[in-house]
Amino acid sequence: MSDLTDATVSEDHLLGGRVLLRQGARGYRAGMDAALLAAACDASEGARVLEAGCGAGGALLAAAVRRPGASFLGVERDAAAAALARLNAQANGLQDRVEIVEGDVATPFKRLALQPFDAVMANPPFFDDPGALRAPTPEKLGAWMADGGLAAWIGFLSKAVREGGSITVIHRADRLADILALLAPKAGSFQIRPIHPHADAPAKRVLVRALKTGKAPLQLLPALVLHPREGAKHTDEAEAILRGEAALAWA
């Protein structure tokens, strides 16, 4: 457990203090996107849920606390992040319901030798073209740059979920068309929730949920606004989600 006090690791709290998260002080750090992904996880009692690219477990552990009747598995290619995720599961008393395995979305899901899951979720890296942005620090490169592109992530999730199971992704709003096109061959019943930084600003993120083999019409759900222009840091709705007092329902 000595790794948890290393100077390169910070200690944070999620869901109003209900989740202790130790994560790298310099690399990718779980933030709003992870909190929204966890809040969007609607796994039912007894469901098996997979998160691809779980990192140190920010979204995975928050989702597990929100959904005490479900079991969770995180897939993470970075050995150090996977080790932290395991320690975090233990520190939060979730080791009986949360498992971490090392794996890469570029590798076929079948090589994990696991049965398809009832629900899968991910916060894929936002970029797949190194020329599209200034190179991030080496510690953040894996979290920002998708080696196999968004297609590799959607392909992995589509294979990892059972027929009728749900796929939930949070990503940049300007990649919405790509997400829908990549999901469409295997999934449908799309539900889209735009995430706006301010009520008068364009959406910067989207949460997309689809069902494998789903056939229902697409639904564009009410937007979530994160910040008011004046006053509090977050809107009341966003603050309730961050504190674990509300979820992002798909009904």
mmCIF file with all atom_site columns, N, CA and C in Angstrom, residues 79-126:
data_model
loop_
_atom_site.group_PDB
_atom_site.id
_atom_site.type_symbol
_atom_site.label_atom_id
_atom_site.label_alt_id
_atom_site.label_comp_id
_atom_site.label_asym_id
_atom_site.label_entity_id
_atom_site.label_seq_id
_atom_site.pdbx_PDB_ins_code
_atom_site.Cartn_x
_atom_site.Cartn_y
_atom_site.Cartn_z
_atom_site.occupancy
_atom_site.B_iso_or_equiv
_atom_site.pdbx_formal_charge
_atom_site.auth_seq_id
_atom_site.auth_comp_id
_atom_site.auth_asym_id
_atom_site.auth_atom_id
_atom_site.pdbx_PDB_model_num
ATOM 1   N N  . ALA A 1 79  ? -0.309  -0.282  -16.899 1.00 0.00 ? 79  ALA A N  1
ATOM 2   C CA . ALA A 1 79  ? -0.156  -1.132  -15.715 1.00 0.00 ? 79  ALA A CA 1
ATOM 3   C C  . ALA A 1 79  ? -0.208  -0.328  -14.419 1.00 0.00 ? 79  ALA A C  1
ATOM 4   N N  . ALA A 1 80  ? 0.406   0.862   -14.407 1.00 0.00 ? 80  ALA A N  1
ATOM 5   C CA . ALA A 1 80  ? 0.407   1.671   -13.193 1.00 0.00 ? 80  ALA A CA 1
ATOM 6   C C  . ALA A 1 80  ? -0.997  2.147   -12.846 1.00 0.00 ? 80  ALA A C  1
ATOM 7   N N  . ALA A 1 81  ? -1.757  2.585   -13.858 1.00 0.00 ? 81  ALA A N  1
ATOM 8   C CA . ALA A 1 81  ? -3.129  3.025   -13.621 1.00 0.00 ? 81  ALA A CA 1
ATOM 9   C C  . ALA A 1 81  ? -4.000  1.859   -13.166 1.00 0.00 ? 81  ALA A C  1
ATOM 10  N N  . ALA A 1 82  ? -3.818  0.680   -13.768 1.00 0.00 ? 82  ALA A N  1
ATOM 11  C CA . ALA A 1 82  ? -4.577  -0.499  -13.363 1.00 0.00 ? 82  ALA A CA 1
ATOM 12  C C  . ALA A 1 82  ? -4.284  -0.867  -11.914 1.00 0.00 ? 82  ALA A C  1
ATOM 13  N N  . ALA A 1 83  ? -3.012  -0.766  -11.522 1.00 0.00 ? 83  ALA A N  1
ATOM 14  C CA . ALA A 1 83  ? -2.646  -1.062  -10.135 1.00 0.00 ? 83  ALA A CA 1
ATOM 15  C C  . ALA A 1 83  ? -3.312  -0.087  -9.167  1.00 0.00 ? 83  ALA A C  1
ATOM 16  N N  . LEU A 1 84  ? -3.336  1.191   -9.534  1.00 0.00 ? 84  LEU A N  1
ATOM 17  C CA . LEU A 1 84  ? -4.012  2.182   -8.702  1.00 0.00 ? 84  LEU A CA 1
ATOM 18  C C  . LEU A 1 84  ? -5.505  1.889   -8.603  1.00 0.00 ? 84  LEU A C  1
ATOM 19  N N  . ALA A 1 85  ? -6.105  1.497   -9.721  1.00 0.00 ? 85  ALA A N  1
ATOM 20  C CA . ALA A 1 85  ? -7.537  1.180   -9.710  1.00 0.00 ? 85  ALA A CA 1
ATOM 21  C C  . ALA A 1 85  ? -7.834  0.030   -8.752  1.00 0.00 ? 85  ALA A C  1
ATOM 22  N N  . ARG A 1 86  ? -6.990  -0.980  -8.749  1.00 0.00 ? 86  ARG A N  1
ATOM 23  C CA . ARG A 1 86  ? -7.184  -2.101  -7.807  1.00 0.00 ? 86  ARG A CA 1
ATOM 24  C C  . ARG A 1 86  ? -7.081  -1.627  -6.361  1.00 0.00 ? 86  ARG A C  1
ATOM 25  N N  . LEU A 1 87  ? -6.066  -0.814  -6.078  1.00 0.00 ? 87  LEU A N  1
ATOM 26  C CA . LEU A 1 87  ? -5.901  -0.293  -4.727  1.00 0.00 ? 87  LEU A CA 1
ATOM 27  C C  . LEU A 1 87  ? -7.073  0.597   -4.335  1.00 0.00 ? 87  LEU A C  1
ATOM 28  N N  . ASN A 1 88  ? -7.577  1.379   -5.276  1.00 0.00 ? 88  ASN A N  1
ATOM 29  C CA . ASN A 1 88  ? -8.731  2.218   -4.995  1.00 0.00 ? 88  ASN A CA 1
ATOM 30  C C  . ASN A 1 88  ? -9.979  1.386   -4.706  1.00 0.00 ? 88  ASN A C  1
ATOM 31  N N  . ALA A 1 89  ? -10.168 0.302   -5.445  1.00 0.00 ? 89  ALA A N  1
ATOM 32  C CA . ALA A 1 89  ? -11.312 -0.577  -5.174  1.00 0.00 ? 89  ALA A CA 1
ATOM 33  C C  . ALA A 1 89  ? -11.235 -1.127  -3.756  1.00 0.00 ? 89  ALA A C  1
ATOM 34  N N  . GLN A 1 90  ? -10.040 -1.532  -3.343  1.00 0.00 ? 90  GLN A N  1
ATOM 35  C CA . GLN A 1 90  ? -9.858  -2.047  -1.991  1.00 0.00 ? 90  GLN A CA 1
ATOM 36  C C  . GLN A 1 90  ? -10.085 -0.964  -0.943  1.00 0.00 ? 90  GLN A C  1
ATOM 37  N N  . ALA A 1 91  ? -9.534  0.229   -1.200  1.00 0.00 ? 91  ALA A N  1
ATOM 38  C CA . ALA A 1 91  ? -9.658  1.319   -0.240  1.00 0.00 ? 91  ALA A CA 1
ATOM 39  C C  . ALA A 1 91  ? -11.109 1.726   -0.015  1.00 0.00 ? 91  ALA A C  1
ATOM 40  N N  . ASN A 1 92  ? -11.950 1.507   -1.024  1.00 0.00 ? 92  ASN A N  1
ATOM 41  C CA . ASN A 1 92  ? -13.368 1.855   -0.907  1.00 0.00 ? 92  ASN A CA 1
ATOM 42  C C  . ASN A 1 92  ? -14.249 0.658   -0.551  1.00 0.00 ? 92  ASN A C  1
ATOM 43  N N  . GLY A 1 93  ? -13.621 -0.473  -0.249  1.00 0.00 ? 93  GLY A N  1
ATOM 44  C CA . GLY A 1 93  ? -14.381 -1.661  0.119   1.00 0.00 ? 93  GLY A CA 1
ATOM 45  C C  . GLY A 1 93  ? -15.199 -2.236  -1.018  1.00 0.00 ? 93  GLY A C  1
ATOM 46  N N  . LEU A 1 94  ? -14.740 -2.038  -2.257  1.00 0.00 ? 94  LEU A N  1
ATOM 47  C CA . LEU A 1 94  ? -15.492 -2.484  -3.427  1.00 0.00 ? 94  LEU A CA 1
ATOM 48  C C  . LEU A 1 94  ? -14.850 -3.664  -4.139  1.00 0.00 ? 94  LEU A C  1
ATOM 49  N N  . GLN A 1 95  ? -13.824 -4.250  -3.551  1.00 0.00 ? 95  GLN A N  1
ATOM 50  C CA . GLN A 1 95  ? -13.071 -5.302  -4.247  1.00 0.00 ? 95  GLN A CA 1
ATOM 51  C C  . GLN A 1 95  ? -13.911 -6.526  -4.570  1.00 0.00 ? 95  GLN A C  1
ATOM 52  N N  . ASP A 1 96  ? -15.018 -6.732  -3.871  1.00 0.00 ? 96  ASP A N  1
ATOM 53  C CA . ASP A 1 96  ? -15.874 -7.883  -4.167  1.00 0.00 ? 96  ASP A CA 1
ATOM 54  C C  . ASP A 1 96  ? -16.753 -7.646  -5.396  1.00 0.00 ? 96  ASP A C  1
ATOM 55  N N  . ARG A 1 97  ? -16.934 -6.391  -5.792  1.00 0.00 ? 97  ARG A N  1
ATOM 56  C CA . ARG A 1 97  ? -17.802 -6.070  -6.937  1.00 0.00 ? 97  ARG A CA 1
ATOM 57  C C  . ARG A 1 97  ? -17.067 -5.400  -8.075  1.00 0.00 ? 97  ARG A C  1
ATOM 58  N N  . VAL A 1 98  ? -15.816 -5.017  -7.861  1.00 0.00 ? 98  VAL A N  1
ATOM 59  C CA . VAL A 1 98  ? -15.053 -4.299  -8.887  1.00 0.00 ? 98  VAL A CA 1
ATOM 60  C C  . VAL A 1 98  ? -13.761 -5.051  -9.171  1.00 0.00 ? 98  VAL A C  1
ATOM 61  N N  . GLU A 1 99  ? -13.572 -5.437  -10.416 1.00 0.00 ? 99  GLU A N  1
ATOM 62  C CA . GLU A 1 99  ? -12.362 -6.142  -10.846 1.00 0.00 ? 99  GLU A CA 1
ATOM 63  C C  . GLU A 1 99  ? -11.664 -5.323  -11.918 1.00 0.00 ? 99  GLU A C  1
ATOM 64  N N  . ILE A 1 100 ? -10.353 -5.362  -11.914 1.00 0.00 ? 100 ILE A N  1
ATOM 65  C CA . ILE A 1 100 ? -9.557  -4.645  -12.907 1.00 0.00 ? 100 ILE A CA 1
ATOM 66  C C  . ILE A 1 100 ? -8.704  -5.651  -13.661 1.00 0.00 ? 100 ILE A C  1
ATOM 67  N N  . VAL A 1 101 ? -8.718  -5.559  -14.992 1.00 0.00 ? 101 VAL A N  1
ATOM 68  C CA . VAL A 1 101 ? -7.851  -6.399  -15.804 1.00 0.00 ? 101 VAL A CA 1
ATOM 69  C C  . VAL A 1 101 ? -7.056  -5.497  -16.749 1.00 0.00 ? 101 VAL A C  1
ATOM 70  N N  . GLU A 1 102 ? -5.850  -5.912  -17.068 1.00 0.00 ? 102 GLU A N  1
ATOM 71  C CA . GLU A 1 102 ? -5.044  -5.170  -18.029 1.00 0.00 ? 102 GLU A CA 1
ATOM 72  C C  . GLU A 1 102 ? -5.422  -5.626  -19.435 1.00 0.00 ? 102 GLU A C  1
ATOM 73  N N  . GLY A 1 103 ? -5.703  -4.687  -20.286 1.00 0.00 ? 103 GLY A N  1
ATOM 74  C CA . GLY A 1 103 ? -6.096  -4.990  -21.652 1.00 0.00 ? 103 GLY A CA 1
ATOM 75  C C  . GLY A 1 103 ? -6.164  -3.718  -22.466 1.00 0.00 ? 103 GLY A C  1
ATOM 76  N N  . ASP A 1 104 ? -6.220  -3.876  -23.778 1.00 0.00 ? 104 ASP A N  1
ATOM 77  C CA . ASP A 1 104 ? -6.207  -2.747  -24.703 1.00 0.00 ? 104 ASP A CA 1
ATOM 78  C C  . ASP A 1 104 ? -7.384  -2.891  -25.651 1.00 0.00 ? 104 ASP A C  1
ATOM 79  N N  . VAL A 1 105 ? -8.070  -1.786  -25.941 1.00 0.00 ? 105 VAL A N  1
ATOM 80  C CA . VAL A 1 105 ? -9.210  -1.854  -26.856 1.00 0.00 ? 105 VAL A CA 1
ATOM 81  C C  . VAL A 1 105 ? -8.766  -2.230  -28.265 1.00 0.00 ? 105 VAL A C  1
ATOM 82  N N  . ALA A 1 106 ? -7.474  -2.102  -28.556 1.00 0.00 ? 106 ALA A N  1
ATOM 83  C CA . ALA A 1 106 ? -6.975  -2.514  -29.867 1.00 0.00 ? 106 ALA A CA 1
ATOM 84  C C  . ALA A 1 106 ? -6.913  -4.032  -29.997 1.00 0.00 ? 106 ALA A C  1
ATOM 85  N N  . THR A 1 107 ? -7.028  -4.735  -28.864 1.00 0.00 ? 107 THR A N  1
ATOM 86  C CA . THR A 1 107 ? -7.013  -6.192  -28.856 1.00 0.00 ? 107 THR A CA 1
ATOM 87  C C  . THR A 1 107 ? -8.454  -6.698  -28.864 1.00 0.00 ? 107 THR A C  1
ATOM 88  N N  . PRO A 1 108 ? -8.787  -7.697  -29.656 1.00 0.00 ? 108 PRO A N  1
ATOM 89  C CA . PRO A 1 108 ? -10.173 -8.193  -29.695 1.00 0.00 ? 108 PRO A CA 1
ATOM 90  C C  . PRO A 1 108 ? -10.694 -8.573  -28.312 1.00 0.00 ? 108 PRO A C  1
ATOM 91  N N  . PHE A 1 109 ? -11.948 -8.214  -28.052 1.00 0.00 ? 109 PHE A N  1
ATOM 92  C CA . PHE A 1 109 ? -12.560 -8.500  -26.754 1.00 0.00 ? 109 PHE A CA 1
ATOM 93  C C  . PHE A 1 109 ? -12.496 -9.980  -26.417 1.00 0.00 ? 109 PHE A C  1
ATOM 94  N N  . LYS A 1 110 ? -12.620 -10.852 -27.407 1.00 0.00 ? 110 LYS A N  1
ATOM 95  C CA . LYS A 1 110 ? -12.659 -12.287 -27.134 1.00 0.00 ? 110 LYS A CA 1
ATOM 96  C C  . LYS A 1 110 ? -11.395 -12.790 -26.449 1.00 0.00 ? 110 LYS A C  1
ATOM 97  N N  . ARG A 1 111 ? -10.289 -12.062 -26.593 1.00 0.00 ? 111 ARG A N  1
ATOM 98  C CA . ARG A 1 111 ? -9.053  -12.501 -25.955 1.00 0.00 ? 111 ARG A CA 1
ATOM 99  C C  . ARG A 1 111 ? -9.076  -12.338 -24.443 1.00 0.00 ? 111 ARG A C  1
ATOM 100 N N  . LEU A 1 112 ? -10.029 -11.577 -23.937 1.00 0.00 ? 112 LEU A N  1
ATOM 101 C CA . LEU A 1 112 ? -10.182 -11.464 -22.491 1.00 0.00 ? 112 LEU A CA 1
ATOM 102 C C  . LEU A 1 112 ? -10.860 -12.692 -21.898 1.00 0.00 ? 112 LEU A C  1
ATOM 103 N N  . ALA A 1 113 ? -11.404 -13.551 -22.759 1.00 0.00 ? 113 ALA A N  1
ATOM 104 C CA . ALA A 1 113 ? -12.066 -14.790 -22.334 1.00 0.00 ? 113 ALA A CA 1
ATOM 105 C C  . ALA A 1 113 ? -13.191 -14.503 -21.335 1.00 0.00 ? 113 ALA A C  1
ATOM 106 N N  . LEU A 1 114 ? -14.000 -13.480 -21.640 1.00 0.00 ? 114 LEU A N  1
ATOM 107 C CA . LEU A 1 114 ? -15.113 -13.094 -20.784 1.00 0.00 ? 114 LEU A CA 1
ATOM 108 C C  . LEU A 1 114 ? -16.416 -13.168 -21.567 1.00 0.00 ? 114 LEU A C  1
ATOM 109 N N  . GLN A 1 115 ? -17.496 -13.433 -20.862 1.00 0.00 ? 115 GLN A N  1
ATOM 110 C CA . GLN A 1 115 ? -18.812 -13.386 -21.477 1.00 0.00 ? 115 GLN A CA 1
ATOM 111 C C  . GLN A 1 115 ? -19.213 -11.924 -21.713 1.00 0.00 ? 115 GLN A C  1
ATOM 112 N N  . PRO A 1 116 ? -19.991 -11.662 -22.769 1.00 0.00 ? 116 PRO A N  1
ATOM 113 C CA . PRO A 1 116 ? -20.440 -10.283 -23.010 1.00 0.00 ? 116 PRO A CA 1
ATOM 114 C C  . PRO A 1 116 ? -21.173 -9.716  -21.796 1.00 0.00 ? 116 PRO A C  1
ATOM 115 N N  . PHE A 1 117 ? -21.077 -8.400  -21.642 1.00 0.00 ? 117 PHE A N  1
ATOM 116 C CA . PHE A 1 117 ? -21.620 -7.716  -20.470 1.00 0.00 ? 117 PHE A CA 1
ATOM 117 C C  . PHE A 1 117 ? -23.008 -7.150  -20.750 1.00 0.00 ? 117 PHE A C  1
ATOM 118 N N  . ASP A 1 118 ? -23.727 -6.853  -19.656 1.00 0.00 ? 118 ASP A N  1
ATOM 119 C CA . ASP A 1 118 ? -25.063 -6.258  -19.782 1.00 0.00 ? 118 ASP A CA 1
ATOM 120 C C  . ASP A 1 118 ? -24.984 -4.781  -20.170 1.00 0.00 ? 118 ASP A C  1
ATOM 121 N N  . ALA A 1 119 ? -23.909 -4.129  -19.769 1.00 0.00 ? 119 ALA A N  1
ATOM 122 C CA . ALA A 1 119 ? -23.716 -2.716  -20.075 1.00 0.00 ? 119 ALA A CA 1
ATOM 123 C C  . ALA A 1 119 ? -22.229 -2.446  -20.200 1.00 0.00 ? 119 ALA A C  1
ATOM 124 N N  . VAL A 1 120 ? -21.867 -1.565  -21.116 1.00 0.00 ? 120 VAL A N  1
ATOM 125 C CA . VAL A 1 120 ? -20.479 -1.157  -21.284 1.00 0.00 ? 120 VAL A CA 1
ATOM 126 C C  . VAL A 1 120 ? -20.444 0.359   -21.389 1.00 0.00 ? 120 VAL A C  1
ATOM 127 N N  . MET A 1 121 ? -19.327 0.953   -20.980 1.00 0.00 ? 121 MET A N  1
ATOM 128 C CA . MET A 1 121 ? -19.219 2.406   -21.018 1.00 0.00 ? 121 MET A CA 1
ATOM 129 C C  . MET A 1 121 ? -17.766 2.802   -21.218 1.00 0.00 ? 121 MET A C  1
ATOM 130 N N  . ALA A 1 122 ? -17.564 4.041   -21.689 1.00 0.00 ? 122 ALA A N  1
ATOM 131 C CA . ALA A 1 122 ? -16.200 4.523   -21.917 1.00 0.00 ? 122 ALA A CA 1
ATOM 132 C C  . ALA A 1 122 ? -16.189 6.031   -22.098 1.00 0.00 ? 122 ALA A C  1
ATOM 133 N N  . ASN A 1 123 ? -15.049 6.608   -21.757 1.00 0.00 ? 123 ASN A N  1
ATOM 134 C CA . ASN A 1 123 ? -14.711 7.997   -22.043 1.00 0.00 ? 123 ASN A CA 1
ATOM 135 C C  . ASN A 1 123 ? -13.475 7.943   -22.932 1.00 0.00 ? 123 ASN A C  1
ATOM 136 N N  . PRO A 1 124 ? -13.645 7.653   -24.233 1.00 0.00 ? 124 PRO A N  1
ATOM 137 C CA . PRO A 1 124 ? -12.487 7.440   -25.110 1.00 0.00 ? 124 PRO A CA 1
ATOM 138 C C  . PRO A 1 124 ? -11.618 8.680   -25.227 1.00 0.00 ? 124 PRO A C  1
ATOM 139 N N  . PRO A 1 125 ? -10.340 8.500   -25.553 1.00 0.00 ? 125 PRO A N  1
ATOM 140 C CA . PRO A 1 125 ? -9.489  9.663   -25.840 1.00 0.00 ? 125 PRO A CA 1
ATOM 141 C C  . PRO A 1 125 ? -10.135 10.544  -26.904 1.00 0.00 ? 125 PRO A C  1
ATOM 142 N N  . PHE A 1 126 ? -9.969  11.843  -26.758 1.00 0.00 ? 126 PHE A N  1
ATOM 143 C CA . PHE A 1 126 ? -10.698 12.786  -27.600 1.00 0.00 ? 126 PHE A CA 1
ATOM 144 C C  . PHE A 1 126 ? -10.100 12.969  -28.983 1.00 0.00 ? 126 PHE A C  1
#
